[in-house]
PDB file of C-alpha atoms in Angstrom:
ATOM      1  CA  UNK A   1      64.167  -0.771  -7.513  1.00 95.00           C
ATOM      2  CA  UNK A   2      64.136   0.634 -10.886  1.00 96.00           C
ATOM      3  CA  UNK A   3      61.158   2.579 -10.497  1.00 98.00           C
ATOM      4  CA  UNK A   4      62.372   4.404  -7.748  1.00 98.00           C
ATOM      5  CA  UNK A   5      65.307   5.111  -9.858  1.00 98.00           C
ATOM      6  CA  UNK A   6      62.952   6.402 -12.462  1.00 98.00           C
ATOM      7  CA  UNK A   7      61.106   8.229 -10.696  1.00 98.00           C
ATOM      8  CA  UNK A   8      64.198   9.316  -8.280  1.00 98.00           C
ATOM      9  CA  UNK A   9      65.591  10.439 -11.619  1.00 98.00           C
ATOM     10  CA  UNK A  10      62.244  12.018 -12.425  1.00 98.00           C
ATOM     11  CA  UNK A  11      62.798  14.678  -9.328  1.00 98.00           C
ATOM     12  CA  UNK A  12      66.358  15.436 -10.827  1.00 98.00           C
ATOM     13  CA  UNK A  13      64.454  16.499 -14.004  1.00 98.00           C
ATOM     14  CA  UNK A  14      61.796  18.916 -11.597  1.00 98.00           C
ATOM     15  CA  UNK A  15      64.927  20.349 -10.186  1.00 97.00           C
ATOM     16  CA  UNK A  16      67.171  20.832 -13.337  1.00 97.00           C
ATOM     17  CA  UNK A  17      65.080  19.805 -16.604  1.00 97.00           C
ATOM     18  CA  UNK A  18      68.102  18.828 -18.591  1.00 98.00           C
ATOM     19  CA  UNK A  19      70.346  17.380 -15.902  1.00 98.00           C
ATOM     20  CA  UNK A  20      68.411  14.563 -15.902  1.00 98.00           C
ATOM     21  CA  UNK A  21      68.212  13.491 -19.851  1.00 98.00           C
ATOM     22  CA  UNK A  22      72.529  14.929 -19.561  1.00 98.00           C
ATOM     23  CA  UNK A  23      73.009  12.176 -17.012  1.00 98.00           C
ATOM     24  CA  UNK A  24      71.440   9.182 -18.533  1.00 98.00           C
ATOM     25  CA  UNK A  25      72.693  10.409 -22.162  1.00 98.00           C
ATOM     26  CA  UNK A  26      76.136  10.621 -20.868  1.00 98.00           C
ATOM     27  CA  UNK A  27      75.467   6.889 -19.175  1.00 97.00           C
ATOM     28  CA  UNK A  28      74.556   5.227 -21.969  1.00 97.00           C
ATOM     29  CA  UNK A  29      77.187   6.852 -23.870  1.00 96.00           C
ATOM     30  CA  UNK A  30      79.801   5.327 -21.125  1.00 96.00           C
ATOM     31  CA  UNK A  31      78.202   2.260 -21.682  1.00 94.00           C
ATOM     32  CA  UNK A  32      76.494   1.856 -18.004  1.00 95.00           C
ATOM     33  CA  UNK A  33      73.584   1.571 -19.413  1.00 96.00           C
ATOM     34  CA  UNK A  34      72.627  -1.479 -21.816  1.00 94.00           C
ATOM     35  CA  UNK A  35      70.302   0.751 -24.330  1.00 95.00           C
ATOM     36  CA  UNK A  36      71.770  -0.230 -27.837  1.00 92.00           C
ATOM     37  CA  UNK A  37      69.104  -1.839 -29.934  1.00 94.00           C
ATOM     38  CA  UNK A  38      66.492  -0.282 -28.101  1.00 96.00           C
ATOM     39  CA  UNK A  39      64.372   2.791 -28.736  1.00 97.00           C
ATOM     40  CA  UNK A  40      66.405   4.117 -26.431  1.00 96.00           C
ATOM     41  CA  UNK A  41      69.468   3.708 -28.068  1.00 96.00           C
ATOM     42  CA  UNK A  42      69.846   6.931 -29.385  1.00 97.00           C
ATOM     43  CA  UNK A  43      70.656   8.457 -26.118  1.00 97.00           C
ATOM     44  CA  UNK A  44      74.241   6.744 -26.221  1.00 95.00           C
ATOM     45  CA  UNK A  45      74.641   8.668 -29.379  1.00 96.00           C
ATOM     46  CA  UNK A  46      78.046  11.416 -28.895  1.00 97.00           C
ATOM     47  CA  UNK A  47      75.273  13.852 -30.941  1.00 98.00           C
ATOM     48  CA  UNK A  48      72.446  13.304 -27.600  1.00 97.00           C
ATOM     49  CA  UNK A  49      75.580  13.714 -24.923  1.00 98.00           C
ATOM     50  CA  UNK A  50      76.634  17.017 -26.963  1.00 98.00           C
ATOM     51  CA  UNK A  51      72.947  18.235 -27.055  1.00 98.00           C
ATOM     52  CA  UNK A  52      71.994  17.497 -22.964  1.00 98.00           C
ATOM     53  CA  UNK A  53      75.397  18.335 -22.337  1.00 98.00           C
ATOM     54  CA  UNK A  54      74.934  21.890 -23.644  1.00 98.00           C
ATOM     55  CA  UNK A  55      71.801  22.247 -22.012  1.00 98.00           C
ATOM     56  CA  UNK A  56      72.440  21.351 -18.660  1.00 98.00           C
ATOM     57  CA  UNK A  57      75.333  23.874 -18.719  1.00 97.00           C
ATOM     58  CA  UNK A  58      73.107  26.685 -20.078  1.00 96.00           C
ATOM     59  CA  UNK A  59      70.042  25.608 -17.708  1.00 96.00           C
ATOM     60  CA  UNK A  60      72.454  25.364 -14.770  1.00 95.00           C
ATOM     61  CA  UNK A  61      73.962  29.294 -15.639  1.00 94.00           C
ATOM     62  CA  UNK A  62      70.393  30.733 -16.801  1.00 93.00           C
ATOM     63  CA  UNK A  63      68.854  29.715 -13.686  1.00 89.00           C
ATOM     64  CA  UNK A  64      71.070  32.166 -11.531  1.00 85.00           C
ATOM     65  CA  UNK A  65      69.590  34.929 -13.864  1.00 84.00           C
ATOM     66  CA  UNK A  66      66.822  37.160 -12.025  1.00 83.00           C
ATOM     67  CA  UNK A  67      65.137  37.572 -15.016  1.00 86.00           C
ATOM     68  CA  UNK A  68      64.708  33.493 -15.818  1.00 88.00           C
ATOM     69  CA  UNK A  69      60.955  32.485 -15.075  1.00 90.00           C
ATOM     70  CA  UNK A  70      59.870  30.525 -12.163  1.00 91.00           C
ATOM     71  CA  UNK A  71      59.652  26.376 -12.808  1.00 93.00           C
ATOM     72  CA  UNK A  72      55.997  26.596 -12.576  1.00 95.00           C
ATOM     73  CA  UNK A  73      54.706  28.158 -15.507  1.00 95.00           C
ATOM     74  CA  UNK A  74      53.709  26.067 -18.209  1.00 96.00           C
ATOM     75  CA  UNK A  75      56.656  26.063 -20.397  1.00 95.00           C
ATOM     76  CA  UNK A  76      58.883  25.848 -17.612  1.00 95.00           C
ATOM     77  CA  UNK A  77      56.974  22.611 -16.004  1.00 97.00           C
ATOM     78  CA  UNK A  78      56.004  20.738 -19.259  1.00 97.00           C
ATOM     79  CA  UNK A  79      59.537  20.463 -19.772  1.00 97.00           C
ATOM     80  CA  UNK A  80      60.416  19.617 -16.575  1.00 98.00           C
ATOM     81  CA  UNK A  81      57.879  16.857 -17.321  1.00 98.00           C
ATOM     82  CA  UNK A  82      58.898  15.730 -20.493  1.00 98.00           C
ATOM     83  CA  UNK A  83      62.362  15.399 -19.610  1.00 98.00           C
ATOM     84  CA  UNK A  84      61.574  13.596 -16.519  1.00 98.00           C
ATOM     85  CA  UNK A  85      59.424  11.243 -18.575  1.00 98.00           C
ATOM     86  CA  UNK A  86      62.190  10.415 -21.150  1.00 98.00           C
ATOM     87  CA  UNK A  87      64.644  10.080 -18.454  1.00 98.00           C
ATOM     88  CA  UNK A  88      62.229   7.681 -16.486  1.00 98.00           C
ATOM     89  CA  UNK A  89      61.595   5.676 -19.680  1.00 98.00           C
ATOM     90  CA  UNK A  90      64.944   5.171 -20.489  1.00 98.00           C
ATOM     91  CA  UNK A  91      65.974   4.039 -16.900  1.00 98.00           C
ATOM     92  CA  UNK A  92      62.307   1.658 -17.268  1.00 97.00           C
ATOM     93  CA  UNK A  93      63.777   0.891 -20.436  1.00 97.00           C
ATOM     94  CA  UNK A  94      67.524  -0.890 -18.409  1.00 96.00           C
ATOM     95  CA  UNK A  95      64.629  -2.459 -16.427  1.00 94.00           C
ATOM     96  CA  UNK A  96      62.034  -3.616 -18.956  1.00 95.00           C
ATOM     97  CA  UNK A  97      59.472  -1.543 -18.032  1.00 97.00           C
ATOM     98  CA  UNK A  98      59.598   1.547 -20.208  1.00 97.00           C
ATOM     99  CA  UNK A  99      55.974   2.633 -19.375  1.00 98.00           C
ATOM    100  CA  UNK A 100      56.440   2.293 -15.449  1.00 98.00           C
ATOM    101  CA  UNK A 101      59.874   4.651 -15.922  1.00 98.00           C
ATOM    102  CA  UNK A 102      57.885   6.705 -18.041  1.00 98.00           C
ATOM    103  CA  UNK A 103      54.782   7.234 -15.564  1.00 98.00           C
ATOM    104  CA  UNK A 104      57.543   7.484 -12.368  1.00 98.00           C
ATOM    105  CA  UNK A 105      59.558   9.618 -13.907  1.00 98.00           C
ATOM    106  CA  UNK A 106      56.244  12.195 -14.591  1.00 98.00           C
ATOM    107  CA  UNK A 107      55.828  11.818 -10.880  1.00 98.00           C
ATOM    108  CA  UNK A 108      59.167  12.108  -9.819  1.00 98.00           C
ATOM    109  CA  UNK A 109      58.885  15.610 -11.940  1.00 98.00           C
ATOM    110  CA  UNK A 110      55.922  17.063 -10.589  1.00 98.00           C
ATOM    111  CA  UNK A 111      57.198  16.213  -7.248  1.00 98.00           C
ATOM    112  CA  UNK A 112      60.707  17.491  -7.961  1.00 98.00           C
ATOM    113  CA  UNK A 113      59.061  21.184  -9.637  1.00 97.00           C
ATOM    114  CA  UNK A 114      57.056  21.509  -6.640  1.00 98.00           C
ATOM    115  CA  UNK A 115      58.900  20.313  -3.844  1.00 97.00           C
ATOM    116  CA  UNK A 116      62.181  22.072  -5.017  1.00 96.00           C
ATOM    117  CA  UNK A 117      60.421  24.910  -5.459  1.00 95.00           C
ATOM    118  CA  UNK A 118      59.181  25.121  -2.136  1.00 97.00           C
ATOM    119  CA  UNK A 119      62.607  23.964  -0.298  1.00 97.00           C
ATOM    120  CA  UNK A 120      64.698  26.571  -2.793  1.00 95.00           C
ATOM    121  CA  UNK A 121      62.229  29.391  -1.226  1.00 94.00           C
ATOM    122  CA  UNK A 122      62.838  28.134   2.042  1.00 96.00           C
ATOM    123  CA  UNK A 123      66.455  28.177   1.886  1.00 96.00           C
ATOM    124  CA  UNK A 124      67.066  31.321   0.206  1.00 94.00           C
ATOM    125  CA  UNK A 125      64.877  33.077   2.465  1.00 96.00           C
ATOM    126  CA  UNK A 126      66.905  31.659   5.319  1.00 96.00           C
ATOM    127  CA  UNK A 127      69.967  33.054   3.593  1.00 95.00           C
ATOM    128  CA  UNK A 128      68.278  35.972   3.281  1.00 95.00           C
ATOM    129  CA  UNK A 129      69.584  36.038  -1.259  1.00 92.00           C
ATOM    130  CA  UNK A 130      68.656  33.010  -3.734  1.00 92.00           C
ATOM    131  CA  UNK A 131      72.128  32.257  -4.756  1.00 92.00           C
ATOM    132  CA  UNK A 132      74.054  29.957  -2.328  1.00 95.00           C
ATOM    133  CA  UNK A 133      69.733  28.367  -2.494  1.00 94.00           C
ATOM    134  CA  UNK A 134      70.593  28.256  -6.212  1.00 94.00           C
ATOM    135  CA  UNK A 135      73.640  26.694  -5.729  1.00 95.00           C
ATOM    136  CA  UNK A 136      72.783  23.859  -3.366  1.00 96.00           C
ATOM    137  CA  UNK A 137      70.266  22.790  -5.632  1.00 96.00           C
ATOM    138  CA  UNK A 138      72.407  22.719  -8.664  1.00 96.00           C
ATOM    139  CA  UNK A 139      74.420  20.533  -6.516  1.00 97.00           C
ATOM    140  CA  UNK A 140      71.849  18.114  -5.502  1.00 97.00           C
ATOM    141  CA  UNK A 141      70.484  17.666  -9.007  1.00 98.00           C
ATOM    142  CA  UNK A 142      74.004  17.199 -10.541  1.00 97.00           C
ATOM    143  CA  UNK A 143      75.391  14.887  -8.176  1.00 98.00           C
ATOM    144  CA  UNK A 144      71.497  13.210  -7.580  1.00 98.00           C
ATOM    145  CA  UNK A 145      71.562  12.619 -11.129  1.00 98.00           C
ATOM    146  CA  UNK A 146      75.351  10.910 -11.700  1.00 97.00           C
ATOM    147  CA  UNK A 147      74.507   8.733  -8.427  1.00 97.00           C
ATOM    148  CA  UNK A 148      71.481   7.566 -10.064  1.00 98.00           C
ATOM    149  CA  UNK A 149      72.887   6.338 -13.128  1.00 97.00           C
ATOM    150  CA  UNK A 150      75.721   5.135 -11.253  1.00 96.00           C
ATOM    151  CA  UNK A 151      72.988   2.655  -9.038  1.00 96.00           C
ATOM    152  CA  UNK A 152      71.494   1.558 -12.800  1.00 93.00           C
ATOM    153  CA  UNK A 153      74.376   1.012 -14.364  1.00 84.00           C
TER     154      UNK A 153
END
C-alpha cells in the first residue's frame, strides 16, 4: 500500500510540482506523519511548511499565466521529478522503504507530467479555453494530494 501512495503522490507532483512536497510538509508538520528522527524529519519543520506552502500558491497562480512554459521541458519536468521523488521518499520513509517511495514517486511523476498533460489538452480543447482545464486540475492535485496524506497518516 505505501508504494502506491508514493507513487500516487508521485502523479500529484507531475500535476502540481510543489503540491506534492506542500502536502506531506504540512503532514508531518500536523503530526500525521511519524518522520521525527528521520532524514525526513525536516519536512515537519514550520520553515519546510512556509517554503512548499509558498510555492504551491505561486505554482498554482503562475500556471494560469499564458506565458508559463509547458511541464515538459526540462526544467519544468526535472522538477516535477525531483519533487515527486522527495515526496515518494518521505511517504517510503512512514513505510520503511525510502528507496521504493523514492523510485515510485519518479514514476508516479513521469506518469503524472505526461498523462496530465495529455488529459489537460483534452479537456481544454473540449471547453474550447484552458482555464476551467486549469482549474480542474488544480483541484485534483490539491485535494489528490491532502487525501493521500490523509490514507498515510
Amino acid at each position: 500500500m505505501i508504494y502506491l501512495l508514493a507513487l500516487l503522490i508521485g502523479i500529484v507532483a507531475g500535476l502540481r510540482a510543489m503540491t506534492a512536497p506542500a502536502a506531506v510538509a504540512w503532514g508531518a508538520w500536523l503530526g500525521w506523519l511519524p518522520l521525527a528522527g528521520t532524514w525526513a524529519g525536516f519536512m515537519g519543520h514550520w520553515i519546510a511548511v512556509a517554503i512548499f506552502t509558498v510555492l504551491a500558491i505561486v505554482e498554482l497562480i503562475t500556471d494560469q499565466l499564458p506565458s508559463t512554459p509547458s511541464r515538459k521541458v526540462p526544467v519544468q519536468f526535472g522538477t516535477r521529478i525531483v519533487m515527486g521523488a522527495l515526496s515518494g521518499a518521505v511517504i517510503g520513509t512512514v513505510g520503511g522503504v525510502v528507496i521504493g517511495g523514492l523510485a515510485a514517486g519518479v514514476i508516479g511523476a513521469i506518469l503524472g507530467t505526461l498523462g496530465g498533460a495529455a488529459v489537460r489538452g483534452s479537456l481544454a480543447k473540449s471547453f474550447g479555453k484552458d482555464l476551467p482545464a486549469a482549474l480542474i486540475e488544480d483541484a485534483v492535485a490539491v485535494l489528490g494530494a491532502l487525501l493521500i496524506v490523509s490514507i498515510v497518516a
